[in-house]
mmCIF file of C-alpha atoms in Angstrom:
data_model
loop_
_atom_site.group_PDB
_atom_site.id
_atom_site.type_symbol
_atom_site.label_atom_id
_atom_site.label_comp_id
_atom_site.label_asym_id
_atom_site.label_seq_id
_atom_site.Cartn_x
_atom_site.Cartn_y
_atom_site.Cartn_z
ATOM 1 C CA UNK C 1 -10.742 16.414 -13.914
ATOM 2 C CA UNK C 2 -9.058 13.138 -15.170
ATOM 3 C CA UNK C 3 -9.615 11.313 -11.647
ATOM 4 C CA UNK C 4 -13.305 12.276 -11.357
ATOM 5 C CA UNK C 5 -16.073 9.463 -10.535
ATOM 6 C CA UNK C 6 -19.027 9.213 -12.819
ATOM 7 C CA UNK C 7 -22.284 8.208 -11.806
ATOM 8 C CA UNK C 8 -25.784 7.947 -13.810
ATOM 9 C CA UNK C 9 -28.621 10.248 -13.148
ATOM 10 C CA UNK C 10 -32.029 8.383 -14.974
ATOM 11 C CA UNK C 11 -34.971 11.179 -15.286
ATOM 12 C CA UNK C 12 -38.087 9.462 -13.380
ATOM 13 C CA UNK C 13 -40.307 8.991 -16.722
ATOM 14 C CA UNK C 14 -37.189 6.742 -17.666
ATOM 15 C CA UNK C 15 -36.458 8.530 -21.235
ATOM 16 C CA UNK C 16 -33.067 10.304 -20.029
ATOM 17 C CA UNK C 17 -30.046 9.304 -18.609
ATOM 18 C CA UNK C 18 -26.854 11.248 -18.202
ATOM 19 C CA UNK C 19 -23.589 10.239 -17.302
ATOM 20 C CA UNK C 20 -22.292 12.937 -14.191
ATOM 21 C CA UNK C 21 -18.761 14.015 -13.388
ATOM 22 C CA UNK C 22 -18.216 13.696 -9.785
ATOM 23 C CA UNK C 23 -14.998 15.849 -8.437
ATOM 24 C CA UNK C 24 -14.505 18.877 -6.208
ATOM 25 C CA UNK C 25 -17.272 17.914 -3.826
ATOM 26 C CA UNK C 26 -19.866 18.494 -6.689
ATOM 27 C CA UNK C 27 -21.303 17.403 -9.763
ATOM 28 C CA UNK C 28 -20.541 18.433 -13.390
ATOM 29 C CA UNK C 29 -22.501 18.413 -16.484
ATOM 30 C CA UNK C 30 -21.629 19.615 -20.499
ATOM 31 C CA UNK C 31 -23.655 21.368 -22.361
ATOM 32 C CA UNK C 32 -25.029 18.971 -24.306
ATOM 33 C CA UNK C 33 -26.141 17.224 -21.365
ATOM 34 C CA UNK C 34 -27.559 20.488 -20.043
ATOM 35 C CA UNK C 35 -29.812 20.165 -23.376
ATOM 36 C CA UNK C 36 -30.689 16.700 -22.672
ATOM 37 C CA UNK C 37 -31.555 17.875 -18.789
ATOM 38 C CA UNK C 38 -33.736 20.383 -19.326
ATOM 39 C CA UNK C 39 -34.942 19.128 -22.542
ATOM 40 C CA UNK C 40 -34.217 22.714 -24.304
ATOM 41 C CA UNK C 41 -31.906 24.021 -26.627
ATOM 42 C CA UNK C 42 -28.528 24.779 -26.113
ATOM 43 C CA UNK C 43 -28.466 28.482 -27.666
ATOM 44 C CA UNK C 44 -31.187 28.435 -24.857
ATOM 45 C CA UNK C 45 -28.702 26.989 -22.094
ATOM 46 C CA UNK C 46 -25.925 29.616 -23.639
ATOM 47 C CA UNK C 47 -28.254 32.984 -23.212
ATOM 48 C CA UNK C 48 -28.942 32.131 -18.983
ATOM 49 C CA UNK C 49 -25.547 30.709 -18.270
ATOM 50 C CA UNK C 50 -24.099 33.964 -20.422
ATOM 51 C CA UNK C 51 -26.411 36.185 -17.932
ATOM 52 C CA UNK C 52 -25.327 34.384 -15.038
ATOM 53 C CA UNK C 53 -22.051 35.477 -15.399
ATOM 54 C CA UNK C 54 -22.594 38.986 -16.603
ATOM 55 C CA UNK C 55 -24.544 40.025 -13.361
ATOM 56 C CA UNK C 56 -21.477 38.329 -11.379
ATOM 57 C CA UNK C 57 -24.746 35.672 -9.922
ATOM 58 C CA UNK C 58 -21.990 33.009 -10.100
ATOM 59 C CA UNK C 59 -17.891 33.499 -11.126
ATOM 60 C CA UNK C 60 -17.158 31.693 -14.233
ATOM 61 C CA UNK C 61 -14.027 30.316 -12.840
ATOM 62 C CA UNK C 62 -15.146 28.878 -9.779
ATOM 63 C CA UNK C 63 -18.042 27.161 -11.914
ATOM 64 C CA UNK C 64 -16.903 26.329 -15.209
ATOM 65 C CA UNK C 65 -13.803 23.849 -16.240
ATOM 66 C CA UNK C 66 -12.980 22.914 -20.148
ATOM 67 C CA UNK C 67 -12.449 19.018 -20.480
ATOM 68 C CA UNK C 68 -9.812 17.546 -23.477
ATOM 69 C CA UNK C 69 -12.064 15.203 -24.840
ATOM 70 C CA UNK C 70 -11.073 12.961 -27.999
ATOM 71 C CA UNK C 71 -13.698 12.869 -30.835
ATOM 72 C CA UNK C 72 -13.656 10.865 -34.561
ATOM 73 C CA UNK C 73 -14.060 13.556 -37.179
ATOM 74 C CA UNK C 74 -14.668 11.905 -40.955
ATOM 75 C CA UNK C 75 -12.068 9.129 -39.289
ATOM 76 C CA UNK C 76 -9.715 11.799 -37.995
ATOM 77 C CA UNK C 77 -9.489 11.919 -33.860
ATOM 78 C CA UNK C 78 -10.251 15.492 -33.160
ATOM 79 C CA UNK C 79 -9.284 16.448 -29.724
ATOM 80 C CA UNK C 80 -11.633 19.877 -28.366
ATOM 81 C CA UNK C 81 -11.684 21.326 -24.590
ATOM 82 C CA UNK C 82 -15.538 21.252 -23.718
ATOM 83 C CA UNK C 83 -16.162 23.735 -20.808
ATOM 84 C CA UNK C 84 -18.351 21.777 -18.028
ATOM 85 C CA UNK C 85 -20.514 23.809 -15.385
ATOM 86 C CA UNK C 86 -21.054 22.387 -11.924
ATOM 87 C CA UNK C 87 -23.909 22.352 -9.679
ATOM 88 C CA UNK C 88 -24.614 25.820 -8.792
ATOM 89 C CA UNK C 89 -24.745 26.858 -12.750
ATOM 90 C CA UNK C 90 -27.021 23.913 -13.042
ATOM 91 C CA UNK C 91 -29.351 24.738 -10.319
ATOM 92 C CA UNK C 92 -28.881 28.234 -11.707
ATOM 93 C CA UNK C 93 -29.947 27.302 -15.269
ATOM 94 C CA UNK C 94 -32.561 24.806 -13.809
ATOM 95 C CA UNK C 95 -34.911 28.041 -11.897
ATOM 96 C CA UNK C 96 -34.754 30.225 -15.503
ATOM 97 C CA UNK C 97 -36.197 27.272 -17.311
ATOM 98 C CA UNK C 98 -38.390 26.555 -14.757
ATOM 99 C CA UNK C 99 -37.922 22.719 -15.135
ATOM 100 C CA UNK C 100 -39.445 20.248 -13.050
ATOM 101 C CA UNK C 101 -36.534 17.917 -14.582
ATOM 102 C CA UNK C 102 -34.013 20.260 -13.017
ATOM 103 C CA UNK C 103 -35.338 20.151 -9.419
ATOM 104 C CA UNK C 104 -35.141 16.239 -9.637
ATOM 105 C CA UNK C 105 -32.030 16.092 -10.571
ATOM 106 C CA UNK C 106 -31.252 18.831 -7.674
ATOM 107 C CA UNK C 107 -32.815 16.425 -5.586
ATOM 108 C CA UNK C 108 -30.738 13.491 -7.136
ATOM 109 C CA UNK C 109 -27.267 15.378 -7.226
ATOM 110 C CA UNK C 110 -27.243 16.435 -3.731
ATOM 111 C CA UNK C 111 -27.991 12.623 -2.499
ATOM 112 C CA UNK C 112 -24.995 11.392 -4.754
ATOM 113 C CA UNK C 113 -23.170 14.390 -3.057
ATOM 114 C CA UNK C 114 -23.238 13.353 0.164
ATOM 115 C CA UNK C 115 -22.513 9.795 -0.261
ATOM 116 C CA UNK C 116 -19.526 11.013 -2.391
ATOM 117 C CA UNK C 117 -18.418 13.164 0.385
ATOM 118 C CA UNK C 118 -18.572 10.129 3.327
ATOM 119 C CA UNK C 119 -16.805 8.178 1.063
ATOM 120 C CA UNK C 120 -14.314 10.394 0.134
ATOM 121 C CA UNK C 121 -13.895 11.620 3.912
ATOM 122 C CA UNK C 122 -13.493 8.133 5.603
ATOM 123 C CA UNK C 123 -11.252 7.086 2.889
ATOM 124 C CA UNK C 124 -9.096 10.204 3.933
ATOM 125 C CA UNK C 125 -9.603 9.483 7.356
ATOM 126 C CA UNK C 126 -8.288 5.723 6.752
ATOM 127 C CA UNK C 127 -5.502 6.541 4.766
ATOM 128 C CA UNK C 128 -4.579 9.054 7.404
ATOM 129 C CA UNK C 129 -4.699 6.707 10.139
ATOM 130 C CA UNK C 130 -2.548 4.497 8.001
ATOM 131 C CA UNK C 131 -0.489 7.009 7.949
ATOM 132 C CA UNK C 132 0.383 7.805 11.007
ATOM 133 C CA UNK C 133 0.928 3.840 12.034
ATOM 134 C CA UNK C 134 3.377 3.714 9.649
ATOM 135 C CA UNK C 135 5.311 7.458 10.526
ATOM 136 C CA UNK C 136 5.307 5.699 13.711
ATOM 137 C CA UNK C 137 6.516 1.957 13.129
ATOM 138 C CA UNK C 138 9.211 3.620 11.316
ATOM 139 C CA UNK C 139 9.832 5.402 14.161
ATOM 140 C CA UNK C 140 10.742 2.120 16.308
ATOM 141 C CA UNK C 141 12.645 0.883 13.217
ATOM 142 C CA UNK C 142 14.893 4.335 13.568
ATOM 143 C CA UNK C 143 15.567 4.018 17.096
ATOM 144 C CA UNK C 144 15.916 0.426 17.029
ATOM 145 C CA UNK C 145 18.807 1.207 14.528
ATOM 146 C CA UNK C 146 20.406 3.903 16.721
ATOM 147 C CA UNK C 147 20.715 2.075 19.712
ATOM 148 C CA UNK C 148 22.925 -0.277 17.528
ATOM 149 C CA UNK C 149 25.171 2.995 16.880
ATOM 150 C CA UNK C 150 25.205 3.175 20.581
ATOM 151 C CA UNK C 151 26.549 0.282 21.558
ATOM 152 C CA UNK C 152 28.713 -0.897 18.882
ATOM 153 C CA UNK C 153 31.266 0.814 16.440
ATOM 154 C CA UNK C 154 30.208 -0.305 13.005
ATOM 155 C CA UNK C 155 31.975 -0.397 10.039
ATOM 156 C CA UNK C 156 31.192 1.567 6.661
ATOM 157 C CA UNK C 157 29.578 -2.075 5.116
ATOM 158 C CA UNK C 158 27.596 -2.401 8.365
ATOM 159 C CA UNK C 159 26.687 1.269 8.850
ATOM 160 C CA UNK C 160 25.489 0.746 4.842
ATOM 161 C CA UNK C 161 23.472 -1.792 5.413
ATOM 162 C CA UNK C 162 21.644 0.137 8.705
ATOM 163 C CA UNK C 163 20.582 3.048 5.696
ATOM 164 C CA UNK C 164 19.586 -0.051 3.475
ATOM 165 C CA UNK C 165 17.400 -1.020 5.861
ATOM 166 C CA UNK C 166 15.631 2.397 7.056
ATOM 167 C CA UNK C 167 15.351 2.838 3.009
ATOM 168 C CA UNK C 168 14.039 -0.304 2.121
ATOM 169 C CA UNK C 169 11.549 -0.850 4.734
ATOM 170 C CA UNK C 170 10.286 2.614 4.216
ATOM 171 C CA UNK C 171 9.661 1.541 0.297
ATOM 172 C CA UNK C 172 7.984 -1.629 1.972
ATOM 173 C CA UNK C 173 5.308 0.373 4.108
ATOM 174 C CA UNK C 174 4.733 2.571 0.753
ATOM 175 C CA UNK C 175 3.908 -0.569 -0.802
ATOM 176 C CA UNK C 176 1.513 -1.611 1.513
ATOM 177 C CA UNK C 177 -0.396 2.030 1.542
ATOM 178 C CA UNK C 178 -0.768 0.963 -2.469
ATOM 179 C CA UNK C 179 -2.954 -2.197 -1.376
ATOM 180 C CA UNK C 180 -6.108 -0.514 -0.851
ATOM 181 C CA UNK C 181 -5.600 1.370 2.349
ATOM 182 C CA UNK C 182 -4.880 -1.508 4.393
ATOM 183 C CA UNK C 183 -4.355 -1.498 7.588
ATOM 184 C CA UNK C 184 0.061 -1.792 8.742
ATOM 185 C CA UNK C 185 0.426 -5.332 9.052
ATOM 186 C CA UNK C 186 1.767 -8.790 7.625
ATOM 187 C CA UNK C 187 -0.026 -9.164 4.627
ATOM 188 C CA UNK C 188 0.326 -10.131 0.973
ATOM 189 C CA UNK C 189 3.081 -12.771 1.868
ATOM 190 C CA UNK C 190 3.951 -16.000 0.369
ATOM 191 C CA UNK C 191 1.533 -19.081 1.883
ATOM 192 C CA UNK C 192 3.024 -22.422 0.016
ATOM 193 C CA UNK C 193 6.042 -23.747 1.624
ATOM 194 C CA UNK C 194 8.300 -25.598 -0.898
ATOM 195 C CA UNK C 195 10.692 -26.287 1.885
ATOM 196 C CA UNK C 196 10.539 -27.511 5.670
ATOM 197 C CA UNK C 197 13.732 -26.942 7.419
ATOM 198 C CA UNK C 198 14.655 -29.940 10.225
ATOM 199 C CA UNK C 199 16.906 -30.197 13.155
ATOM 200 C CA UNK C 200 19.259 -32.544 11.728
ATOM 201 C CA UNK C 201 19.726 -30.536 8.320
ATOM 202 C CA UNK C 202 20.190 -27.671 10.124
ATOM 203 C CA UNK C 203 23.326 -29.135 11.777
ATOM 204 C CA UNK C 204 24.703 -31.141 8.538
ATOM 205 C CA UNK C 205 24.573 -27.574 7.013
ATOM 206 C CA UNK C 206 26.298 -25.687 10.106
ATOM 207 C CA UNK C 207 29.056 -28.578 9.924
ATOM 208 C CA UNK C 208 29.650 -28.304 6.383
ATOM 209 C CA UNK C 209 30.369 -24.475 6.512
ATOM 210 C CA UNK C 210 32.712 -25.178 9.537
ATOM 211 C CA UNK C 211 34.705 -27.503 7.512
ATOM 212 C CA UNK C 212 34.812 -25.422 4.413
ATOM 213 C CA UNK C 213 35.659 -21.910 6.078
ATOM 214 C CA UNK C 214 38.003 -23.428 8.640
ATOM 215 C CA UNK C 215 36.513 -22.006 11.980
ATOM 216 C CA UNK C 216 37.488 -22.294 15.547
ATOM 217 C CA UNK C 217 35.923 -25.903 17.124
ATOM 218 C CA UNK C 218 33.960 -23.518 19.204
ATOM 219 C CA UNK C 219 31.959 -22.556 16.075
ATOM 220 C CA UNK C 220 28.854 -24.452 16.103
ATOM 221 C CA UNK C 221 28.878 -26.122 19.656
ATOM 222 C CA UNK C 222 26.085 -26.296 21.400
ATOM 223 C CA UNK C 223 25.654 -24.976 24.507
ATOM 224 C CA UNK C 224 21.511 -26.557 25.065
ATOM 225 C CA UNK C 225 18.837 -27.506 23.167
ATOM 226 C CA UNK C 226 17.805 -23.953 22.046
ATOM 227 C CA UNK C 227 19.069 -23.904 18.984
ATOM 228 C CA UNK C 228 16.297 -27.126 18.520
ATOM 229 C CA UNK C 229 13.304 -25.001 20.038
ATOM 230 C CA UNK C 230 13.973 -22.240 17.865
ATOM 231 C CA UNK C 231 13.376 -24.421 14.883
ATOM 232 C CA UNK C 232 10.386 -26.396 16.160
ATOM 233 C CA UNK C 233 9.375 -22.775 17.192
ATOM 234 C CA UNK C 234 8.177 -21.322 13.668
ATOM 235 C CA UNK C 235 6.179 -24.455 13.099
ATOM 236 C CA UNK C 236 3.823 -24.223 15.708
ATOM 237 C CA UNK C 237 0.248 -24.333 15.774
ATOM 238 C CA UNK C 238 -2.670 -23.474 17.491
ATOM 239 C CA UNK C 239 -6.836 -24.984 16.907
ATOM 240 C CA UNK C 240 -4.567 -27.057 13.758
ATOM 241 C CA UNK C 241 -3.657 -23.461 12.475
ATOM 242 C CA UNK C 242 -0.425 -22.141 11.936
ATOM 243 C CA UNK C 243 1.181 -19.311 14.213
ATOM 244 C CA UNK C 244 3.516 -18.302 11.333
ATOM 245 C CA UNK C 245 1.366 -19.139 8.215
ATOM 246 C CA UNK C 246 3.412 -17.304 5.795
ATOM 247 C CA UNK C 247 7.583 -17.975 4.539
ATOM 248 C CA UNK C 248 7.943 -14.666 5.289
ATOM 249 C CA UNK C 249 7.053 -15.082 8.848
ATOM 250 C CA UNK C 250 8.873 -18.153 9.808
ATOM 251 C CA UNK C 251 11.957 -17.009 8.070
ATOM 252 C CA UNK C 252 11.447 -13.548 9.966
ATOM 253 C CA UNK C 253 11.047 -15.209 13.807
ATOM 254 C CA UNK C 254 13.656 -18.029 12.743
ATOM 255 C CA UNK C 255 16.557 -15.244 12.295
ATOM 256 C CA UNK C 256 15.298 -13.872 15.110
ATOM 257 C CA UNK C 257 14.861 -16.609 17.415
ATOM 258 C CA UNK C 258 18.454 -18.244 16.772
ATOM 259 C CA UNK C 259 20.261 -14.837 17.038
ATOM 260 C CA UNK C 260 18.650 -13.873 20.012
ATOM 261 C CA UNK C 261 18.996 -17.875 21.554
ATOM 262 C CA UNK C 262 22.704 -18.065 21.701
ATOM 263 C CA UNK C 263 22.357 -21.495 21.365
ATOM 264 C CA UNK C 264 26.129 -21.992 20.351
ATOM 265 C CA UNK C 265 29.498 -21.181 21.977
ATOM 266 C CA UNK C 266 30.426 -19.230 19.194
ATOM 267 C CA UNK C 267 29.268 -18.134 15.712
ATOM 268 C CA UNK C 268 25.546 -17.188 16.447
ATOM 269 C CA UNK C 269 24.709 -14.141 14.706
ATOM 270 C CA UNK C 270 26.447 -16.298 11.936
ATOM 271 C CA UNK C 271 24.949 -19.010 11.786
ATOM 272 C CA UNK C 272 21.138 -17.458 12.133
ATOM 273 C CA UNK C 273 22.188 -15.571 8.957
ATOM 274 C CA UNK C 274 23.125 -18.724 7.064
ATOM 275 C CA UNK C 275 19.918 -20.606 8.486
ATOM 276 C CA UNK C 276 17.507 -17.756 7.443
ATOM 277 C CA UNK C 277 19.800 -18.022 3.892
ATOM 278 C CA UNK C 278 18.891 -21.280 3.576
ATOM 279 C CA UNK C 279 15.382 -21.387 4.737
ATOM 280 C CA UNK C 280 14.404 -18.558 2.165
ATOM 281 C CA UNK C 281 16.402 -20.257 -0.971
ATOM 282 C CA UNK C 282 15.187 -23.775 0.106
ATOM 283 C CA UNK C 283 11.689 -22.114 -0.135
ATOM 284 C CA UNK C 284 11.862 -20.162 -3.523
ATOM 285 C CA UNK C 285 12.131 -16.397 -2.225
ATOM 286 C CA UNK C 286 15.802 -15.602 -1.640
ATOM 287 C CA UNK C 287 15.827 -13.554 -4.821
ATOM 288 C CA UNK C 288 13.994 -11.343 -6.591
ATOM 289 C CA UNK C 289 12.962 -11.205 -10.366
ATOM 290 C CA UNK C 290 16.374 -9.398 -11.008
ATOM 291 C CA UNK C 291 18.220 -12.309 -9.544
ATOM 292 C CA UNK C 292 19.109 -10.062 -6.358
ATOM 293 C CA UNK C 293 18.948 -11.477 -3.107
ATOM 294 C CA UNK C 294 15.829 -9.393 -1.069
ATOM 295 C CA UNK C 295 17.951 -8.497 1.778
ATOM 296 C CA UNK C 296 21.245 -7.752 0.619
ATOM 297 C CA UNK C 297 24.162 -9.078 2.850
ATOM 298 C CA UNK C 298 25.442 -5.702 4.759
ATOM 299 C CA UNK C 299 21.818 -5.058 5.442
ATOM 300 C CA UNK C 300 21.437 -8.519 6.469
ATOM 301 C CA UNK C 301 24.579 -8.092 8.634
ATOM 302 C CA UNK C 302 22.998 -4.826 10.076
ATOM 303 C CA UNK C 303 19.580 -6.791 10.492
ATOM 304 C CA UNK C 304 21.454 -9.692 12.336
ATOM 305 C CA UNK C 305 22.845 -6.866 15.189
ATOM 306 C CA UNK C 306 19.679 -4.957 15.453
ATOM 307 C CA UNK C 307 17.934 -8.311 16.559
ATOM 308 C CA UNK C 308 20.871 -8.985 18.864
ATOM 309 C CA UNK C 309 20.749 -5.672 20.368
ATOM 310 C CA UNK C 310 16.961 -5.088 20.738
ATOM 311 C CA UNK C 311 14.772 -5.134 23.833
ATOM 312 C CA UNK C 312 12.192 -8.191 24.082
ATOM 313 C CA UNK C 313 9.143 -5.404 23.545
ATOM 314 C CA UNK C 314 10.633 -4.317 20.054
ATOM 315 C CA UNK C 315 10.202 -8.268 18.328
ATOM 316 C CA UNK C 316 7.456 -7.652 16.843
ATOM 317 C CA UNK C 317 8.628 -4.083 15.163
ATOM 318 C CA UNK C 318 11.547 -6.200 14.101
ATOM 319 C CA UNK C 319 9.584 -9.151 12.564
ATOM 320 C CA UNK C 320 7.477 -6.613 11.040
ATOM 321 C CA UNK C 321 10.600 -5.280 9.211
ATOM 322 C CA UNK C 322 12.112 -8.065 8.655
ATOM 323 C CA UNK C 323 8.911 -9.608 6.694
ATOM 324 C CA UNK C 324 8.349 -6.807 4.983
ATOM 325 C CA UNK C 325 11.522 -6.922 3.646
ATOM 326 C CA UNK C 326 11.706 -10.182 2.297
ATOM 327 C CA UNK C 327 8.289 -9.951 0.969
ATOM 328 C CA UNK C 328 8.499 -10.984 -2.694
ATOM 329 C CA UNK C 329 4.990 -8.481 -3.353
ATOM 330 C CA UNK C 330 7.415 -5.850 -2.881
ATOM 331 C CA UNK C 331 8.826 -5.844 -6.166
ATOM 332 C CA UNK C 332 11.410 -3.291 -5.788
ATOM 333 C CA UNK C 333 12.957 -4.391 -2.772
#
């Protein structure tokens, strides 16, 4: 009974209250607040609940549960089981006494009850229904993956980094069943932007890799003014709000966007990798507290094709991923 919920019962003439054990759908009192109850002695409360059990009225096991609880003992902590009867011994107990203090707290205990059990239901209900949105976004994350089996031979790095992501973003939807039940969504990200990435720096940054790593001239060129729109894209608004409030978010449709573009005559996938690089160290959340970057670069590889690869009706399973992924609430990831 360590996760039980307590609640107070107060006696109407005000002079008694009792702190009650709330777990497995009923109520739970000790004996010494059996005493207090019925306002008689425990050898009293001993004799009926002894009789109870003898002529099989009630089975001790189903009714009674012992309790570690830690007590001070001449400055010593003593630690004793106390057995603790539930509502059917109490009731029980309540008739042999014949006291008026046990029918109101009858009265009280079943009220609690059924509040207890609506709670406890829809939060069952809600967590279930959480559930199954996330068995089922996972789902589209799986098949997502194996249609990039289907069309492409991948190497071990890139088949690596597929697994990384099915594993991590199935750590990330964990996480989010930890936040209170919420429902599956973008939540919990990252609202101050540090960092706001322009057209022009974009380009200075896509020339300076083609200088340093020697590429083709076709790496980098143009083909229209995509590559532009897909920028100005994740800083849109609407009514002077934001359409992608969080990092998170803009990072997540600017990957997407600029692979899925092919703005440039060669080197997309490329170069929407380095962008989204840049975009989340420019902006603080590249790495996590262990200095590792969120996405590592296989999965990010593996991320880059699924985009490339998926139908326009899976985006926002992808950005979902994606976001989740590079969420710095999920610590692990």
């Amino acid at each position: 009974m360590d996760k039980s919920e307590i609640q107070i019962f107060t006696s109407k003439d005000g002079k008694t209250e009792i702190e009650v054990k709330l777990e497995k759908e009923t109520v739970w009192l000790n004996q010494y607040q059996l005493e207090s109850l019925f306002e008689t002695n425990r050898t009293s409360i001993n004799r009926h609940i002894s009789k109870i059990y003898k002529s099989n009225e009630l089975e001790e096991k189903a009714t009674c549960a012992k309790i570690a609880q830690v007590q001070k003992e001449g400055g010593r902590k003593i630690t004793r089981k106390i057995k603790y009867y539930n509502l059917d011994i109490i009731i029980a107990v309540g008739y042999r006494v014949n006291s008026k203090r046990g029918t109101e707290f009858r009265i009280w205990s079943n009220k609690i009850l059924k509040d207890y059990l609506v709670k406890g239901f829809a939060l069952n209900e809600k967590k279930l229904t959480l559930e199954n949105r996330q068995l089922k976004d996972l789902h589209r994350s799986v098949k997502i993956l194996g249609d990039i089996i289907g069309q492409k031979s991948l190497s071990n790095d890139e088949s690596g980094g597929l697994l990384k992501i099915i594993s991590d973003y199935a750590y990330a939807l964990d996480i989010l069943d930890q936040y209170d039940y919420q429902t599956l969504k973008i939540q919990k990200t990252t609202r101050k932007e540090t960092f706001i990435l322009t057209y022009e720096e974009a380009i200075d940054r896509i020339n300076l890799v083609k200088k340093k790593h020697g590429n083709s001239k076709l790496f980098g060129r143009e083909k229209d003014n995509s590559f532009k729109s897909s920028i100005s894209a994740i800083y849109q608004t609407f009514d002077n709000k934001d359409l992608y409030p969080s990092i998170e978010e803009k990072a997540a449709n600017l990957l997407y966007l600029i692979t899925k573009n092919h703005s440039f005559v060669d080197g997309n996938k490329r170069i929407a990798a380095f962008i989204f690089l840049l975009f989340l160290e420019r902006n603080g959340i590249l790495y996590n507290e262990l200095g590792d970057k969120r996405i590592a670069d296989n999965a990010l590889v593996a991320l880059t094709l699924m985009i490339a690869v998926s139908k326009p009706e899976e985006k926002e399973t992808i950005i979902k991923i994606i976001v989740n992924l590079i969420n710095k609430n999920n610590n692990a990831l």
